[in-house]
Amino acid sequence: MYKKRIVVKVGTNVMINKDNRIVQPILKKLVDQIAELYEQDIMTVLVSSGSANAGREILGDSEIKNKSIRRQVYSAIGQPRMMRYYYSLFHDYGMRCAQVLATKRDFNPGEHRKNMINCYEGLMSEGVIPIANEDDAVSVTHSMFSDNDELASLIAELIHADMLIILTDIDGFYTGHPDKDDSELIPEVRVDQKVEQFIEEKDKGETSGRGGMGSKLKIAKHTASKSIPTYIANGKKDRIILDIVEGKDVGTRIVE
């Protein structure tokens, strides 16, 4: 029986370099932390972006003009590669992982939702780390999540997680653009606290993904309103997940 269950979402910009290529040592650092938590009887569900970038590395520049189809193709090619990375890294710890792909409609009340719950509960009961992502190969228009932050939030609610950690490439939520000298990190935001005015029209979001800071804040507030403390933090920092779980003063915490 696990003491806690947490959801960690890692964004595209956490795991790529300036050439938009997947940085495997970053993935290893994430797995190292998840493995350490596992030894403490804390189960992690990992929501991982990166499949489209991984697919682009394999296929190169596609001649497909339609952006949606091009994303489907890149993601379908890249998803096995991402899972190969994760499988190898967890295998080094003697751990097992599993891929769980979903569309937004899978979380609607009914049989699909029950199946999702059964899948996650079954995997965790066997000590298997679920690695979730949007099923980009078939998820288009109405079945799409706004971004993987939304997927992570829905999973956190689904499994009654103790916390949600959203990892991006900046330290948290600021009083302005993170690059400005007068901007300050906000360590805690309440659900009813009005801080949206600090979000600039073109904020520093995940430029290789779909979710910017405005989206993250909205989803974090929603998740926190369900009694699931949510953190926005820099996934490139060493031990960031462990620091958050240990209650250290890092990132931005969103609470009721």
mmCIF file of C-alpha atoms in Angstrom, residues 12 55 73 90 99 144 158 178:
data_model
loop_
_atom_site.group_PDB
_atom_site.id
_atom_site.type_symbol
_atom_site.label_atom_id
_atom_site.label_comp_id
_atom_site.label_asym_id
_atom_site.label_seq_id
_atom_site.Cartn_x
_atom_site.Cartn_y
_atom_site.Cartn_z
ATOM 1 C CA THR A 12 8.287 19.440 -23.839
ATOM 2 C CA GLY A 55 9.127 11.592 -34.015
ATOM 3 C CA VAL A 73 2.423 11.315 -37.787
ATOM 4 C CA PHE A 90 13.147 2.202 -15.259
ATOM 5 C CA GLN A 99 2.014 3.318 -21.576
ATOM 6 C CA MET A 144 -8.208 16.896 -27.883
ATOM 7 C CA LEU A 158 -9.248 10.279 -11.483
ATOM 8 C CA PRO A 178 10.499 35.782 -15.892
#
